[in-house]
CSV table of C-alpha atoms and ligand atoms in Angstrom, one decimal:
chain,number,residue,atom,x,y,z
N,1,MET,CA,72.2,99.4,152.8
N,2,GLU,CA,72.0,99.5,149.1
N,3,GLU,CA,69.1,100.6,147.0
N,4,GLU,CA,67.7,98.4,144.3
N,5,PRO,CA,66.2,99.7,141.0
N,6,GLY,CA,62.7,99.3,142.5
N,7,GLY,CA,63.5,101.9,145.2
N,8,THR,CA,61.9,105.3,145.5
N,9,PRO,CA,62.2,107.7,142.5
N,10,SER,CA,64.6,110.0,144.5
N,11,LEU,CA,66.8,106.9,145.3
N,12,ARG,CA,66.7,105.8,141.7
N,13,GLU,CA,67.7,109.3,140.5
N,14,ALA,CA,70.5,109.5,143.0
N,15,SER,CA,71.9,106.1,141.9
N,16,ARG,CA,71.6,107.2,138.2
N,17,LEU,CA,73.7,110.3,139.0
N,18,ARG,CA,76.2,108.2,140.8
N,19,VAL,CA,76.6,105.9,137.8
N,20,ILE,CA,77.0,108.9,135.4
N,21,GLN,CA,79.5,110.5,137.7
N,22,ALA,CA,81.5,107.2,138.0
N,23,LEU,CA,81.5,106.9,134.2
N,24,GLN,CA,82.8,110.5,133.9
N,25,ILE,CA,85.7,109.7,136.2
N,26,LEU,CA,86.4,106.1,134.9
N,27,GLY,CA,86.1,106.9,131.1
N,28,VAL,CA,85.9,103.7,129.0
N,29,THR,CA,85.1,101.1,131.7
N,30,SER,CA,83.1,98.0,132.6
N,31,ARG,CA,79.8,97.6,134.5
N,32,ALA,CA,81.8,95.8,137.2
N,33,ASP,CA,84.2,98.8,137.7
N,34,VAL,CA,81.2,101.1,137.9
N,35,ALA,CA,79.7,98.8,140.6
N,36,ARG,CA,83.0,98.9,142.5
N,37,HIS,CA,83.4,102.6,142.2
N,38,THR,CA,79.8,103.5,143.3
N,39,GLY,CA,79.2,100.7,145.8
N,40,LEU,CA,76.0,99.8,144.0
N,41,SER,CA,75.2,96.2,143.2
N,42,ARG,CA,76.1,94.8,139.7
N,43,SER,CA,72.5,94.2,138.9
N,44,THR,CA,71.5,97.8,139.9
N,45,VAL,CA,74.3,99.1,137.7
N,46,SER,CA,73.3,96.9,134.8
N,47,THR,CA,69.7,98.1,135.0
N,48,ILE,CA,70.7,101.8,135.2
N,49,VAL,CA,73.3,101.4,132.4
N,50,ALA,CA,70.6,99.8,130.2
N,51,ALA,CA,68.3,102.7,130.8
N,52,LEU,CA,71.1,105.2,130.0
N,53,GLN,CA,71.9,103.3,126.8
N,54,ALA,CA,68.3,103.6,125.7
N,55,GLU,CA,68.5,107.4,126.3
N,56,GLY,CA,71.8,107.6,124.4
N,57,ILE,CA,73.8,108.8,127.4
N,58,VAL,CA,75.9,105.6,127.6
N,59,VAL,CA,77.3,104.0,124.5
N,60,ASP,CA,79.3,100.8,123.8
N,61,ARG,CA,82.9,101.6,123.3
N,62,ASP,CA,85.7,99.9,121.4
N,63,PRO,CA,88.5,99.3,123.9
N,64,ASP,CA,91.0,100.5,121.3
N,65,GLY,CA,89.7,104.0,121.8
N,66,ARG,CA,91.2,104.1,125.3
N,67,PHE,CA,93.1,106.9,126.9
N,68,PRO,CA,96.9,106.7,127.5
N,69,GLY,CA,98.1,104.1,130.0
N,70,GLY,CA,95.0,102.1,129.3
N,71,GLY,CA,96.1,98.7,130.5
N,72,GLY,CA,93.9,95.6,130.0
N,73,ARG,CA,90.8,95.2,127.9
N,74,PRO,CA,87.7,95.5,130.0
N,75,PRO,CA,84.7,93.2,129.3
N,76,ALA,CA,81.9,94.9,127.2
N,77,PRO,CA,83.4,98.4,127.6
N,78,ILE,CA,81.0,101.3,128.0
N,79,ALA,CA,81.4,105.0,128.2
N,80,LEU,CA,79.4,108.2,128.3
N,81,TYR,CA,78.3,109.6,125.0
N,82,PRO,CA,81.7,111.2,124.2
N,83,ALA,CA,80.7,114.5,122.5
N,84,ALA,CA,78.2,115.5,125.2
N,85,GLY,CA,80.9,117.0,127.5
N,86,LEU,CA,84.4,118.3,127.2
N,87,ALA,CA,87.1,118.8,129.8
N,88,ILE,CA,90.0,121.3,129.3
N,89,GLY,CA,93.4,120.9,130.9
N,90,VAL,CA,96.1,123.6,131.3
N,91,ASP,CA,99.6,122.9,132.6
N,92,PHE,CA,101.8,125.9,133.4
N,93,GLY,CA,105.4,124.8,133.8
N,94,LYS,CA,108.6,126.7,134.4
N,95,ARG,CA,109.4,127.0,130.7
N,96,HIS,CA,106.3,125.5,129.0
N,97,LEU,CA,102.6,125.9,128.7
N,98,ALA,CA,100.4,123.0,127.6
N,99,VAL,CA,96.7,122.8,126.8
N,100,ALA,CA,94.6,119.7,126.1
N,101,LEU,CA,91.0,118.9,125.4
N,102,ALA,CA,89.3,115.6,126.1
N,103,ASP,CA,85.8,114.2,125.7
N,104,LEU,CA,83.7,112.3,128.2
N,105,SER,CA,85.1,108.9,127.1
N,106,HIS,CA,88.6,110.3,128.0
N,107,GLU,CA,89.7,110.5,124.4
N,108,LEU,CA,92.2,113.3,123.9
N,109,LEU,CA,90.9,115.5,121.0
N,110,GLU,CA,93.6,118.2,121.1
N,111,GLU,CA,97.0,118.7,122.8
N,112,GLU,CA,99.3,121.7,122.3
N,113,TRP,CA,102.6,122.5,123.9
N,114,ARG,CA,104.3,125.9,123.8
N,115,GLU,CA,107.7,127.1,125.1
N,116,MET,CA,107.6,130.0,127.5
N,117,PRO,CA,110.2,132.5,128.5
N,118,ASP,CA,111.9,132.0,131.9
N,119,ASP,CA,110.0,133.5,134.8
N,120,TYR,CA,106.9,134.5,132.7
N,121,ASP,CA,104.3,136.2,134.9
N,122,ALA,CA,100.7,135.3,135.6
N,123,ALA,CA,99.3,137.8,133.1
N,124,THR,CA,101.4,136.4,130.3
N,125,GLY,CA,100.6,132.8,131.2
N,126,ILE,CA,96.9,133.4,131.4
N,127,ASP,CA,96.8,135.3,128.1
N,128,SER,CA,98.7,132.6,126.3
N,129,ALA,CA,96.6,129.8,127.9
N,130,ALA,CA,93.3,131.5,127.0
N,131,GLU,CA,94.5,131.9,123.4
N,132,MET,CA,95.5,128.2,123.3
N,133,VAL,CA,92.2,127.0,124.7
N,134,GLU,CA,90.3,129.0,122.0
N,135,LEU,CA,92.6,127.5,119.4
N,136,ALA,CA,92.0,124.0,120.7
N,137,LEU,CA,88.2,124.4,120.8
N,138,GLY,CA,88.3,125.7,117.2
N,139,ALA,CA,90.6,122.9,116.0
N,140,ALA,CA,88.3,120.3,117.5
N,141,GLY,CA,85.2,122.0,116.2
N,142,ALA,CA,84.0,121.9,119.8
N,143,ASP,CA,80.9,123.6,121.2
N,144,ARG,CA,81.8,125.9,124.1
N,145,GLU,CA,78.4,125.1,125.7
N,146,ARG,CA,79.6,121.5,126.2
N,147,VAL,CA,82.7,122.4,128.2
N,148,LEU,CA,82.4,121.2,131.8
N,149,GLY,CA,85.3,123.3,132.9
N,150,VAL,CA,89.0,124.0,132.9
N,151,GLY,CA,91.5,122.3,135.2
N,152,MET,CA,94.8,124.2,135.7
N,153,GLY,CA,98.1,123.2,137.4
N,154,LEU,CA,101.2,125.1,138.3
N,155,PRO,CA,104.4,124.4,140.1
N,156,GLY,CA,103.8,126.1,143.5
N,157,PRO,CA,101.5,126.0,146.5
N,158,VAL,CA,97.9,126.6,145.7
N,159,HIS,CA,95.5,127.4,148.6
N,160,ARG,CA,91.9,126.3,148.6
N,161,SER,CA,90.9,130.0,148.2
N,162,GLY,CA,92.5,129.8,144.7
N,163,VAL,CA,95.4,132.1,145.6
N,164,VAL,CA,98.8,131.1,144.4
N,165,GLY,CA,101.4,131.0,147.2
N,166,SER,CA,105.1,131.9,147.0
N,167,SER,CA,106.7,129.8,144.3
N,168,ALA,CA,110.5,129.6,143.6
N,169,ILE,CA,109.7,128.1,140.2
N,170,LEU,CA,107.1,130.7,139.0
N,171,PRO,CA,107.9,133.7,141.3
N,172,GLY,CA,105.7,136.1,139.2
N,173,TRP,CA,102.5,134.3,140.2
N,174,ALA,CA,102.6,134.7,144.0
N,175,GLY,CA,99.4,136.2,145.4
N,176,THR,CA,97.4,136.0,142.1
N,177,HIS,CA,93.9,134.6,141.9
N,178,ALA,CA,94.9,132.6,138.8
N,179,ALA,CA,91.7,130.5,138.6
N,180,GLU,CA,89.4,133.5,138.9
N,181,ARG,CA,91.3,135.4,136.3
N,182,MET,CA,91.2,132.5,133.9
N,183,SER,CA,87.5,132.0,134.6
N,184,ASP,CA,86.7,135.6,133.9
N,185,ARG,CA,88.7,135.4,130.7
N,186,LEU,CA,87.1,132.3,129.3
N,187,GLY,CA,83.6,132.4,130.9
N,188,MET,CA,84.1,128.9,132.1
N,189,GLU,CA,84.4,127.2,135.5
N,190,VAL,CA,88.1,126.8,136.5
N,191,TRP,CA,89.8,124.6,139.1
N,192,LEU,CA,93.4,125.1,140.1
N,193,ARG,CA,95.8,122.7,141.9
N,194,ASN,CA,99.5,122.3,142.3
N,195,ASP,CA,101.4,120.2,139.7
N,196,ALA,CA,102.2,117.3,142.0
N,197,ASN,CA,98.5,117.0,143.0
N,198,LEU,CA,97.5,116.8,139.3
N,199,GLY,CA,100.3,114.3,138.6
N,200,ALA,CA,98.8,112.1,141.3
N,201,LEU,CA,95.3,112.4,139.9
N,202,ALA,CA,96.5,111.5,136.4
N,203,GLU,CA,98.6,108.5,137.5
N,204,ALA,CA,95.6,107.3,139.7
N,205,THR,CA,93.2,107.6,136.7
N,206,TRP,CA,95.3,106.4,133.7
N,207,GLY,CA,98.8,105.5,134.9
N,208,ALA,CA,100.7,103.5,137.5
N,209,GLY,CA,98.2,104.2,140.3
N,210,ARG,CA,95.1,102.7,138.7
N,211,GLY,CA,93.1,100.5,141.1
N,212,THR,CA,95.0,101.5,144.2
N,213,SER,CA,93.2,102.5,147.4
N,214,ALA,CA,96.0,104.7,148.7
N,215,MET,CA,98.8,106.1,146.5
N,216,VAL,CA,101.3,108.9,146.6
N,217,TYR,CA,102.8,110.6,143.5
N,218,LEU,CA,106.2,112.1,144.1
N,219,LYS,CA,107.2,114.9,141.8
N,220,LEU,CA,111.0,115.1,141.9
N,221,ALA,CA,112.2,118.0,139.8
N,222,THR,CA,113.5,121.5,140.4
N,223,GLY,CA,111.4,121.3,143.6
N,224,ILE,CA,110.0,118.3,145.4
N,225,GLY,CA,106.3,117.8,146.0
N,226,ALA,CA,103.8,115.0,146.5
N,227,GLY,CA,100.1,114.4,145.7
N,228,ILE,CA,98.0,112.0,147.8
N,229,VAL,CA,95.1,110.0,146.3
N,230,ILE,CA,92.9,108.0,148.7
N,231,ASP,CA,90.0,105.9,147.5
N,232,GLY,CA,90.3,107.6,144.1
N,233,ARG,CA,90.1,111.2,145.5
N,234,LEU,CA,92.8,113.8,145.8
N,235,PHE,CA,93.5,114.5,149.4
N,236,GLY,CA,94.1,118.3,149.8
N,237,GLY,CA,94.0,118.7,153.6
N,238,ALA,CA,92.4,121.7,155.4
N,239,GLY,CA,93.8,124.4,153.0
N,240,GLY,CA,94.7,122.4,149.9
N,241,THR,CA,98.5,122.3,150.6
N,242,ALA,CA,98.8,118.6,151.7
N,243,GLY,CA,101.7,116.8,150.2
N,244,GLU,CA,104.5,119.3,150.7
N,245,ILE,CA,107.0,116.5,151.4
N,246,GLY,CA,109.9,118.6,150.1
N,247,HIS,CA,109.7,120.7,153.3
N,248,THR,CA,110.2,117.7,155.6
N,249,SER,CA,113.0,119.0,157.9
N,250,LEU,CA,115.9,116.6,157.9
N,251,ASP,CA,118.4,118.7,159.8
N,252,GLU,CA,117.3,121.7,161.9
N,253,THR,CA,120.8,123.2,161.7
N,254,GLY,CA,120.9,122.8,157.9
N,255,ASP,CA,120.6,125.5,155.2
N,256,ILE,CA,117.7,127.9,155.2
N,257,CYS,CA,115.1,126.8,152.7
N,258,ARG,CA,113.0,129.0,150.5
N,259,CYS,CA,110.0,128.1,152.8
N,260,GLY,CA,111.8,129.7,155.8
N,261,SER,CA,112.6,126.5,157.6
N,262,ARG,CA,116.0,124.8,157.8
N,263,GLY,CA,117.4,121.6,156.4
N,264,CYS,CA,114.4,120.8,154.3
N,265,LEU,CA,114.5,117.7,152.0
N,266,GLU,CA,114.5,120.1,149.0
N,267,THR,CA,117.7,121.7,150.1
N,268,TYR,CA,119.5,118.3,149.8
N,269,ALA,CA,117.7,116.4,147.2
N,270,SER,CA,115.9,118.5,144.6
N,271,ALA,CA,117.4,118.7,141.1
N,272,ALA,CA,118.1,122.4,141.8
N,273,ALA,CA,120.0,121.6,145.0
N,274,ILE,CA,122.0,118.8,143.3
N,275,ALA,CA,122.9,121.0,140.4
N,276,GLY,CA,124.1,123.7,142.8
N,277,LEU,CA,126.3,121.2,144.6
N,278,LEU,CA,127.8,119.7,141.4
N,279,SER,CA,128.3,123.1,139.8
N,280,ARG,CA,130.6,124.1,142.7
N,281,SER,CA,132.6,120.9,142.7
N,282,LEU,CA,132.9,120.6,138.9
N,283,GLY,CA,133.5,124.3,138.4
N,284,GLU,CA,131.0,124.6,135.6
N,285,PRO,CA,127.4,125.8,135.7
N,286,LEU,CA,124.9,122.9,135.6
N,287,GLY,CA,121.1,123.2,135.2
N,288,PRO,CA,118.7,120.9,137.2
N,289,ASP,CA,118.2,118.6,134.2
N,290,ASP,CA,121.9,118.4,133.3
N,291,VAL,CA,122.7,116.3,136.4
N,292,THR,CA,120.0,113.7,135.7
N,293,GLN,CA,121.1,113.4,132.1
N,294,ARG,CA,124.7,113.0,133.0
N,295,ALA,CA,123.8,110.4,135.6
N,296,VAL,CA,121.9,108.5,132.8
N,297,ASP,CA,125.0,108.9,130.6
N,298,GLY,CA,127.1,107.2,133.4
N,299,ASP,CA,128.9,110.2,135.1
N,300,PRO,CA,130.0,108.8,138.5
N,301,GLY,CA,129.7,112.1,140.4
N,302,CYS,CA,126.2,112.7,139.1
N,303,ARG,CA,125.2,109.1,139.8
N,304,ARG,CA,126.5,109.4,143.4
N,305,ALA,CA,124.6,112.7,143.9
N,306,LEU,CA,121.4,111.2,142.7
N,307,ALA,CA,121.9,108.1,144.9
N,308,ASP,CA,122.4,110.3,147.9
N,309,ALA,CA,119.2,112.3,146.9
N,310,GLY,CA,117.3,109.0,146.7
N,311,ARG,CA,118.4,108.1,150.3
N,312,HIS,CA,117.3,111.5,151.6
N,313,ILE,CA,114.0,111.3,149.8
N,314,GLY,CA,113.6,107.7,151.1
N,315,ALA,CA,113.9,109.0,154.7
N,316,ALA,CA,110.9,111.4,154.2
N,317,VAL,CA,109.0,108.7,152.3
N,318,ALA,CA,109.5,106.3,155.1
N,319,ASP,CA,107.8,108.7,157.5
N,320,LEU,CA,105.0,109.1,155.0
N,321,CYS,CA,104.6,105.3,154.8
N,322,ASN,CA,104.3,105.1,158.5
N,323,LEU,CA,101.6,107.8,158.5
N,324,ILE,CA,99.3,106.8,155.7
N,325,ASN,CA,100.4,103.3,154.7
N,326,PRO,CA,100.2,103.7,151.0
N,327,GLU,CA,99.9,100.8,148.6
N,328,ARG,CA,102.0,102.5,145.9
N,329,ILE,CA,104.5,105.4,145.6
N,330,ILE,CA,104.8,106.6,142.1
N,331,VAL,CA,107.9,108.6,141.1
N,332,GLY,CA,107.6,111.3,138.4
N,333,GLY,CA,109.1,114.6,137.5
N,334,SER,CA,112.3,115.2,135.6
N,335,MET,CA,114.5,113.3,138.0
N,336,ALA,CA,112.6,110.1,137.4
N,337,ILE,CA,114.5,109.5,134.1
N,338,ALA,CA,117.5,108.5,136.3
N,339,GLY,CA,115.4,105.3,137.1
N,340,ASN,CA,117.0,102.9,139.5
N,341,VAL,CA,120.1,105.1,140.1
N,342,LEU,CA,117.6,107.1,142.2
N,343,LEU,CA,115.0,104.5,143.0
N,344,ASP,CA,117.1,101.7,144.4
N,345,PRO,CA,118.6,103.9,147.3
N,346,LEU,CA,115.2,105.4,147.8
N,347,ARG,CA,113.6,101.9,148.2
N,348,GLU,CA,116.5,100.8,150.5
N,349,ALA,CA,116.0,103.8,152.8
N,350,VAL,CA,112.2,103.1,153.0
N,351,GLY,CA,113.0,99.4,153.8
N,352,LEU,CA,115.4,100.4,156.6
N,353,ARG,CA,113.4,103.3,158.1
N,354,ALA,CA,109.7,102.6,157.8
N,355,ILE,CA,108.0,100.1,160.1
N,356,PRO,CA,108.2,96.6,158.5
N,357,SER,CA,104.5,96.3,157.8
N,358,ALA,CA,104.3,99.7,156.1
N,359,ALA,CA,107.5,99.0,154.1
N,360,GLU,CA,106.1,95.6,153.0
N,361,ASP,CA,102.8,97.1,151.8
N,362,VAL,CA,104.3,99.7,149.6
N,363,GLU,CA,105.6,99.3,146.1
N,364,ILE,CA,107.8,102.1,144.7
N,365,VAL,CA,107.6,102.5,140.9
N,366,LEU,CA,108.2,104.9,138.1
N,367,GLY,CA,105.2,106.9,136.8
N,368,GLU,CA,103.8,105.9,133.4
N,369,LEU,CA,102.7,109.3,132.1
N,370,GLY,CA,106.1,111.2,132.1
N,371,GLU,CA,106.0,114.9,131.4
N,372,ARG,CA,102.3,114.8,130.4
N,373,ALA,CA,101.2,113.7,133.9
N,374,GLU,CA,100.3,117.2,135.1
N,375,LEU,CA,98.4,118.1,131.9
N,376,LEU,CA,96.4,114.9,131.9
N,377,GLY,CA,95.8,115.4,135.6
N,378,ALA,CA,94.2,118.8,134.9
N,379,ILE,CA,91.7,117.0,132.7
N,380,ALA,CA,91.1,114.4,135.4
N,381,LEU,CA,90.4,117.2,137.9
N,382,VAL,CA,87.6,118.6,135.7
N,383,LEU,CA,86.0,115.1,135.4
N,384,HIS,CA,86.2,114.7,139.2
N,385,GLU,CA,85.1,118.2,140.2
N,386,ALA,CA,82.5,119.1,137.6
N,387,GLY,CA,79.6,116.9,138.9
N,388,PRO,CA,77.7,114.6,136.7
N,389,ALA,CA,77.5,115.8,133.1
N,390,TRP,CA,73.8,115.2,133.2
N,391,SER,CA,72.0,116.2,136.3
N,392,GLY,CA,68.7,116.9,134.6
N,393,PRO,CA,66.8,115.3,131.9
N,394,ALA,CA,68.6,113.4,129.1
N,395,PRO,CA,70.3,115.5,126.5
N,396,ALA,CA,69.1,115.7,122.9
N,397,VAL,CA,71.8,113.4,121.5
N,398,ASN,CA,71.7,111.8,118.1
N,399,THR,CA,71.7,108.1,119.0
N,400,ALA,CA,72.4,107.2,115.4
N,401,THR,CA,75.9,108.5,115.8
N,402,ALA,CA,76.3,107.5,119.4
N,403,THR,CA,78.0,104.2,118.5
N,404,ARG,CA,81.1,105.9,117.0
Z,1,ZN,ZN1,111.5,124.2,153.1
């Protein structure tokens, strides 16, 4: 049953908060999309939006001000009053650190990337990130009081407790309470997820996964991970570690993996595993990204190694398709630049190994957000997790400038 605008005051308030929360997650959007997202009727949404516009909480929005990967022009676009809330994203990579700041209409106000030394530890990472957040807030002239929170991503398992698990990519972070340390440092609420989960959220919000009911983002890089988004929400599982597809065991007599199991997908198909294989056969040391670049440049051995990796990944993806029947699989991470050299064998393996109906339902495509997926996903995480920007009375906004 759906409440109408004439419902009880508590129902009206609940619907109003659902509309605000939907706008926070959708950014520049249409009344029709808000109705779809909330399950409220279009007339209820129109009534609530009109009231929010009168309060200055919702403003008309030029569609050209849209966030990356924007797609089509929505009819009569609306958004939350942009400056009333800010979301901060932090992406810790193996050799980089990135920080971005966005407003409630999903407009990116600041974005800064910094190179980091190999194997930097948690203390160094958090110090640098806190400094970059302060710089970004200063550069944007932003009010700290308006910050809804900070989303952070890192390449390693992150448990729901906020503790970082053992990571081969950032070994100096294992066992740290990274979110708590950052929160103490900045005096802001902080949410932490693994990088593949954030890539999934970003592609679902702004990239190749928009509008899907069930999608999986595959991060194919030094390691292999996945993020699962169902009905617009990140699926974390019981402890937050859902999506560890890289540790699907393909051969129980295979090499011992860093996770302790044998013959995991990662030991065959990660960029690190392929680089190890080719370094031995070519007699020269190759880094994980060298193989992909050489494949792009036409090297036959590197192309063959990536095609084999695509087939191995396809075997694990076929099982995933049988289990959750996704509408779209989105391939990101540094190996994605190999394009169809990797994707064609992957698609073929899924076609052969998944049950026909699951294979027919799924579309396997490249991500649209590239190396920025994790950083943008950290911002999306805040917009999802922070709760509606206005849960109390309307803010004192200057409606004269609310049409910017
Ligand atoms: Zn493993």
